[in-house]
Amino acid sequence: MKKTLVTLFALAMWLPAKAQMTPEAVMAMTPDLPSTAALLNHWKEHHDPNRTEAPDSDILNEFMEAWNKANDQIQDMQAKTLATGIQRDVMAGKVAGTNKTASQVSGMSEAEAKALAQSTMKGRLGGLGLSQADLAKMQSGKLSKAEEEALASKMMAAKTGGLTTKDIEAMSHMTDEERAAFMQESGLGESMTAKMNADKGKRASSQKQYQLVTEMNSLSQKEYALQQKAFGMIESARKEGLSLFDRKYRKAHEAYEAEIQALVGPAEEDKAAADRLHAVLTARFNNMTRFYAEYIPMYRDAVAGAMDCSRAQLLPVKKQRQEVMEKLYALTKSAEYAISDSVPFEASSLYFELSEEIVDFELDLLR
C-alpha cells in the first residue's frame, strides 16, 4: 500500500504540463488489491464474537483511502492533459453539414447561427435538386401524383447531371443508335459525364467513410461484449458464492441462528444458557469463517480477472477504435470524431472502477 502511494506521488511530480497521459499510466495508479488472506482476516476481525478490542487496522478503509487519492490524481491528470487536447480538437472540428468549425459556430450570434442553419439546409436541398418550396410541399403531405413525379424527376436530374424520368421514358423506345444521338444532341452525354467525374472523388470519400464507420460500429459491439464479460465475471462469482453457501453452509448456519434466538432470553439469567449461547455464537462464526475462506479466493480472482479483461482484451479494441476515429477525423474533420484520444481511457477507467468492487466481497446471505 505504501508503494502505491509513493507511485502516486512520483507520477504527480513527474507529469509535466505537456506530457502524454496514457491508459497504462492510469492502470498503474490503481492500488493493489488486498490479498485473500488479508480479506479473510478483515472479516474475522470484524465478526469474531470472542474479540473484545477493535481491530488495529482496517484493510478496506486503507484500500479506499489509496483508491480515492489515486482517483483525485487521475482526474487532475486528465484535466491538465487529456481534456485540454480533446477540447482543442473538438473546437477545431467541423460541425456536421457545414464548413464551419465548432469554435466558429460557438462564437456566432443567434441570428448568425440561424442563417447558417438555413444556408446549410438550402445547400442540402440544392444537392438534391430541391428548393425550400419543394420541401414545404413534401412536408405538407398533400402532393398530387403529378407533383410527386415532378419532384422525383428533379431529384434524378440533380443526381445524374440532367437526366429526367421523361428522358428515360423517351429513350426506352429508342434503338441504341437513336439513344446515342439523343444523348449527344440534348447535351445529356456531356453533362452526365461531367457530373460523374465531379462526383468521383466524393464517392470514393463517401465509400471510405462508410467502411470506417462500419468498422467503428463493429468495434463498439466488441467493446460492449467485453464490458459485459468483465461485469459478468464478478456477478457470476457472487452467484457461485451463494450457491456454495446453500450447498455446504446454510443448513448449519440456520440451525445456529435458531438456537441463538432461543438462548438470548435465558442467557440473561442462566449461566449455563449464557455459556451455551457463547459456544453457539463461536460455532456460527467458525462455520462462516470456513465459508469465507472458500469464497473469498473465488471473488478476488473474479475481480482481478475482470480488471485483466479490461487491460488485456478491452484496451486493445479501444485503441483500434481510436485509430478508426482518427482516420474519420482526418477524412471529414467532423467534431464528432475529435474525441478519439479519450477512447482508450474508457478501458483504463473501467479497470480502475472495477478494483473498487473488492471492498464488497461480503455477501447478503439472508435471502
XYZ file of C-alpha atoms in Angstrom:
367
model
C 0.000 0.000 0.000
C 2.856 2.386 0.815
C 4.436 1.531 -2.526
C 1.220 2.578 -4.274
C 1.132 5.943 -2.537
C 4.770 6.574 -3.391
C 3.965 5.778 -7.010
C 1.099 8.289 -6.975
C 3.348 10.999 -5.618
C 6.093 10.227 -8.131
C 3.679 10.329 -11.063
C 2.201 13.617 -9.926
C 5.661 15.199 -9.646
C 6.883 13.711 -12.931
C 3.971 14.685 -15.160
C 4.813 17.930 -16.988
C 2.153 20.176 -18.462
C 2.570 18.778 -21.985
C 3.073 15.115 -21.073
C 1.057 12.472 -22.870
C -1.184 10.733 -20.394
C -1.728 7.045 -21.174
C -4.302 4.423 -20.150
C -1.445 2.268 -18.888
C -0.418 5.051 -16.511
C -3.954 5.191 -15.114
C -3.967 1.443 -14.576
C -0.585 1.605 -12.857
C -2.030 4.094 -10.374
C -4.699 1.627 -9.243
C -3.954 0.386 -5.687
C -3.052 -3.285 -5.370
C -5.987 -5.479 -4.378
C -5.830 -6.753 -0.787
C -4.715 -10.375 -0.627
C -7.087 -13.262 0.045
C -5.536 -13.703 3.499
C -5.940 -10.007 4.279
C -9.610 -10.039 3.276
C -10.347 -13.133 5.328
C -8.520 -11.678 8.318
C -10.554 -8.466 7.917
C -13.792 -10.440 8.016
C -12.696 -12.456 11.061
C -11.554 -9.380 12.991
C -14.900 -7.654 12.428
C -17.115 -10.672 13.201
C -15.284 -12.686 15.855
C -17.634 -12.922 18.885
C -14.631 -13.525 21.141
C -12.856 -10.317 20.151
C -13.103 -7.583 22.768
C -10.943 -4.897 21.149
C -11.328 -3.011 17.900
C -9.047 -4.156 15.059
C -5.681 -2.429 14.874
C -6.217 -1.589 11.202
C -8.888 -1.800 8.520
C -7.572 -3.092 5.199
C -10.690 -1.990 3.301
C -10.523 1.578 4.610
C -6.824 1.688 3.766
C -7.570 0.456 0.248
C -10.325 3.050 -0.262
C -8.124 5.861 1.040
C -5.483 4.916 -1.519
C -8.179 4.465 -4.196
C -9.656 7.919 -3.551
C -6.231 9.560 -3.634
C -5.482 7.805 -6.908
C -8.830 8.920 -8.304
C -8.055 12.542 -7.428
C -4.680 12.228 -9.144
C -6.236 10.697 -12.247
C -8.888 13.391 -12.517
C -6.246 16.075 -12.139
C -4.050 14.482 -14.816
C -6.967 14.215 -17.208
C -7.926 17.846 -16.675
C -4.367 19.047 -17.316
C -3.574 16.910 -20.344
C -6.251 14.804 -21.954
C -9.224 17.167 -21.622
C -7.255 20.137 -22.968
C -6.199 18.288 -26.114
C -9.653 16.884 -26.765
C -11.280 20.284 -26.332
C -8.818 21.785 -28.811
C -9.545 19.091 -31.419
C -13.296 19.318 -30.922
C -13.323 23.082 -31.343
C -11.191 22.754 -34.494
C -13.508 20.117 -35.964
C -16.286 20.968 -38.367
C -19.935 20.926 -37.342
C -21.767 18.247 -39.336
C -23.184 19.562 -42.599
C -21.217 22.828 -42.545
C -17.777 24.184 -43.379
C -17.640 25.933 -40.020
C -15.630 24.698 -37.057
C -17.203 24.197 -33.658
C -15.171 27.146 -32.437
C -16.588 29.398 -35.147
C -20.145 28.252 -34.516
C -19.817 28.697 -30.749
C -18.914 32.359 -31.315
C -21.907 33.110 -33.515
C -24.834 35.243 -32.527
C -28.329 33.769 -32.586
C -29.025 35.435 -35.939
C -25.772 34.131 -37.425
C -26.470 30.603 -36.192
C -29.961 30.740 -37.697
C -28.575 31.985 -41.022
C -26.017 29.163 -41.022
C -28.736 26.586 -40.381
C -30.826 27.970 -43.240
C -27.815 28.074 -45.560
C -26.905 24.505 -44.653
C -30.440 23.316 -45.308
C -30.505 25.184 -48.616
C -27.239 23.541 -49.636
C -28.509 20.089 -48.799
C -31.715 20.674 -50.719
C -29.759 22.070 -53.647
C -27.717 18.893 -53.786
C -30.983 17.005 -54.159
C -32.294 19.418 -56.786
C -34.978 20.734 -54.448
C -35.957 24.163 -53.174
C -37.456 25.334 -49.889
C -40.836 25.438 -51.632
C -40.407 21.827 -52.737
C -39.569 20.838 -49.162
C -42.677 22.629 -47.890
C -44.818 20.707 -50.363
C -43.287 17.389 -49.300
C -43.823 18.166 -45.626
C -47.468 19.105 -46.231
C -48.297 15.528 -47.229
C -50.683 16.860 -49.872
C -48.708 16.184 -53.039
C -50.583 15.010 -56.122
C -49.209 12.125 -58.149
C -48.053 14.539 -60.824
C -46.213 16.654 -58.242
C -44.555 13.567 -56.773
C -43.364 12.549 -60.217
C -42.082 16.075 -60.923
C -40.083 16.134 -57.675
C -38.677 12.675 -58.350
C -37.633 13.850 -61.806
C -35.884 16.929 -60.365
C -34.000 14.809 -57.850
C -32.918 12.376 -60.575
C -31.708 15.243 -62.774
C -29.642 16.681 -59.933
C -28.107 13.296 -59.156
C -27.324 12.271 -62.745
C -26.402 15.569 -64.368
C -29.677 16.361 -66.096
C -31.349 13.038 -66.876
C -35.080 13.121 -66.081
C -37.747 10.455 -65.860
C -39.212 11.789 -69.146
C -35.841 11.254 -70.831
C -35.735 7.679 -69.572
C -39.258 7.057 -70.829
C -38.415 8.522 -74.217
C -35.181 6.530 -74.581
C -36.884 3.276 -73.601
C -38.479 3.222 -77.067
C -35.269 4.071 -78.966
C -32.640 1.920 -80.594
C -29.049 2.077 -79.390
C -28.144 4.405 -82.261
C -31.108 6.663 -81.544
C -30.251 6.815 -77.828
C -26.648 7.766 -78.634
C -27.819 10.507 -80.965
C -30.331 11.768 -78.417
C -27.685 11.936 -75.667
C -25.343 13.858 -77.947
C -27.924 16.273 -79.377
C -29.518 17.029 -75.975
C -26.152 17.533 -74.288
C -27.023 14.883 -71.690
C -23.998 12.798 -72.585
C -21.626 15.653 -71.830
C -23.454 16.853 -68.686
C -23.781 13.343 -67.215
C -20.104 12.594 -67.848
C -19.155 15.871 -66.165
C -21.363 15.013 -63.196
C -19.817 11.559 -62.846
C -16.300 12.994 -62.973
C -17.194 15.665 -60.412
C -18.705 13.080 -58.051
C -15.895 10.537 -58.420
C -13.859 11.955 -55.544
C -16.932 12.365 -53.369
C -17.998 8.774 -54.000
C -14.550 7.455 -53.087
C -14.513 9.553 -49.907
C -18.050 8.521 -49.042
C -17.231 4.848 -49.573
C -14.136 5.107 -47.372
C -16.148 6.881 -44.680
C -18.825 4.186 -44.829
C -16.204 1.461 -44.430
C -14.644 3.219 -41.450
C -17.987 3.863 -39.750
C -18.923 0.206 -40.262
C -15.621 -0.863 -38.712
C -16.128 1.529 -35.800
C -19.603 0.150 -35.113
C -18.248 -3.400 -35.178
C -15.558 -2.464 -32.662
C -18.173 -0.792 -30.451
C -20.103 -4.072 -30.339
C -16.939 -5.935 -29.311
C -16.316 -3.368 -26.586
C -19.809 -3.785 -25.200
C -19.430 -7.578 -25.151
C -16.120 -7.321 -23.276
C -17.550 -4.854 -20.769
C -20.435 -7.223 -20.102
C -17.933 -10.054 -19.762
C -15.983 -8.125 -17.108
C -19.082 -7.278 -15.067
C -20.373 -10.808 -15.562
C -17.274 -12.359 -14.012
C -17.920 -10.582 -10.717
C -21.641 -11.252 -10.780
C -21.002 -14.931 -11.524
C -18.650 -15.157 -8.541
C -21.357 -13.755 -6.272
C -23.878 -16.265 -7.602
C -21.398 -19.103 -7.163
C -20.784 -17.921 -3.613
C -24.491 -18.046 -2.802
C -24.734 -21.497 -4.343
C -21.740 -22.651 -2.304
C -23.313 -21.340 0.892
C -26.600 -23.065 0.107
C -24.902 -26.380 -0.570
C -22.444 -26.568 2.307
C -23.079 -23.967 4.980
C -26.675 -22.694 5.089
C -28.184 -25.638 6.946
C -25.712 -25.360 9.832
C -25.960 -21.575 9.814
C -29.727 -21.598 10.107
C -29.554 -24.177 12.912
C -27.146 -21.951 14.816
C -29.368 -18.925 14.187
C -32.435 -20.719 15.556
C -30.609 -21.862 18.680
C -29.178 -18.375 19.262
C -32.652 -16.868 19.126
C -33.881 -19.413 21.646
C -30.973 -18.768 24.052
C -30.928 -14.950 24.023
C -33.565 -14.569 26.734
C -32.496 -17.389 29.088
C -28.808 -16.387 28.786
C -29.547 -13.181 30.672
C -30.417 -15.121 33.825
C -28.849 -18.573 33.490
C -25.060 -19.152 33.310
C -25.416 -22.497 31.553
C -27.585 -20.853 28.896
C -25.077 -17.994 28.609
C -22.200 -20.445 28.169
C -24.157 -22.358 25.564
C -25.005 -19.108 23.728
C -21.334 -18.195 23.598
C -20.477 -21.660 22.266
C -23.129 -21.440 19.544
C -22.024 -17.930 18.560
C -18.485 -19.257 18.189
C -19.688 -22.242 16.189
C -21.657 -19.963 13.856
C -18.578 -17.759 13.428
C -16.391 -20.784 12.643
C -18.931 -22.016 10.085
C -18.965 -18.620 8.362
C -15.178 -18.400 8.512
C -14.921 -21.693 6.653
C -17.359 -20.379 4.061
C -15.483 -17.111 3.500
C -12.166 -18.968 3.411
C -13.595 -20.853 0.450
C -15.481 -17.961 -1.173
C -13.052 -15.022 -0.883
C -10.469 -16.563 -3.270
C -13.255 -17.057 -5.836
C -14.395 -13.461 -5.514
C -10.932 -11.919 -5.530
C -9.997 -13.938 -8.612
C -13.158 -12.679 -10.318
C -12.359 -9.020 -9.579
C -8.758 -9.480 -10.712
C -9.994 -11.345 -13.812
C -12.447 -8.585 -14.688
C -9.691 -5.999 -14.355
C -7.405 -8.096 -16.533
C -10.181 -8.366 -19.137
C -10.251 -4.561 -19.268
C -6.482 -4.345 -19.588
C -5.627 -7.267 -21.872
C -8.767 -7.543 -24.024
C -10.798 -4.327 -23.905
C -7.913 -1.838 -24.154
C -6.597 -3.201 -27.499
C -10.090 -2.949 -29.005
C -10.477 0.589 -27.665
C -7.154 1.519 -29.287
C -8.381 0.086 -32.586
C -11.495 2.270 -32.393
C -9.301 5.253 -31.596
C -7.335 4.643 -34.810
C -10.539 4.372 -36.849
C -11.892 7.598 -35.356
C -8.618 9.365 -36.141
C -8.953 8.282 -39.772
C -12.551 9.527 -39.829
C -11.482 12.841 -38.341
C -8.719 13.203 -40.955
C -11.242 12.388 -43.680
C -14.167 14.525 -42.506
C -12.738 16.989 -39.967
C -16.003 16.403 -38.115
C -16.060 17.374 -34.445
C -17.879 14.134 -33.560
C -14.666 12.195 -34.273
C -12.394 14.617 -32.418
C -12.653 12.767 -29.090
C -10.653 9.761 -30.279
C -7.899 10.352 -27.690
C -10.363 9.674 -24.879
C -11.484 6.255 -26.167
C -8.634 4.093 -24.721
C -9.192 5.727 -21.342
C -12.643 4.141 -21.231
C -10.823 0.837 -20.689
C -8.496 2.217 -18.012
C -11.426 3.881 -16.251
C -13.282 0.578 -16.171
C -10.143 -1.166 -14.885
C -9.842 1.394 -12.088
C -13.537 1.320 -11.179
C -13.665 -2.484 -11.116
C -10.915 -2.556 -8.490
C -13.318 -0.877 -6.054
C -15.535 -3.978 -6.194
C -13.060 -5.764 -3.922
C -14.433 -3.987 -0.851
C -17.863 -5.543 -1.479
C -16.766 -9.132 -1.025
C -19.280 -9.872 1.753
C -22.500 -11.474 0.538
C -26.089 -10.884 1.570
C -26.794 -14.443 2.651
C -30.144 -13.813 4.345
C -32.332 -14.046 1.253
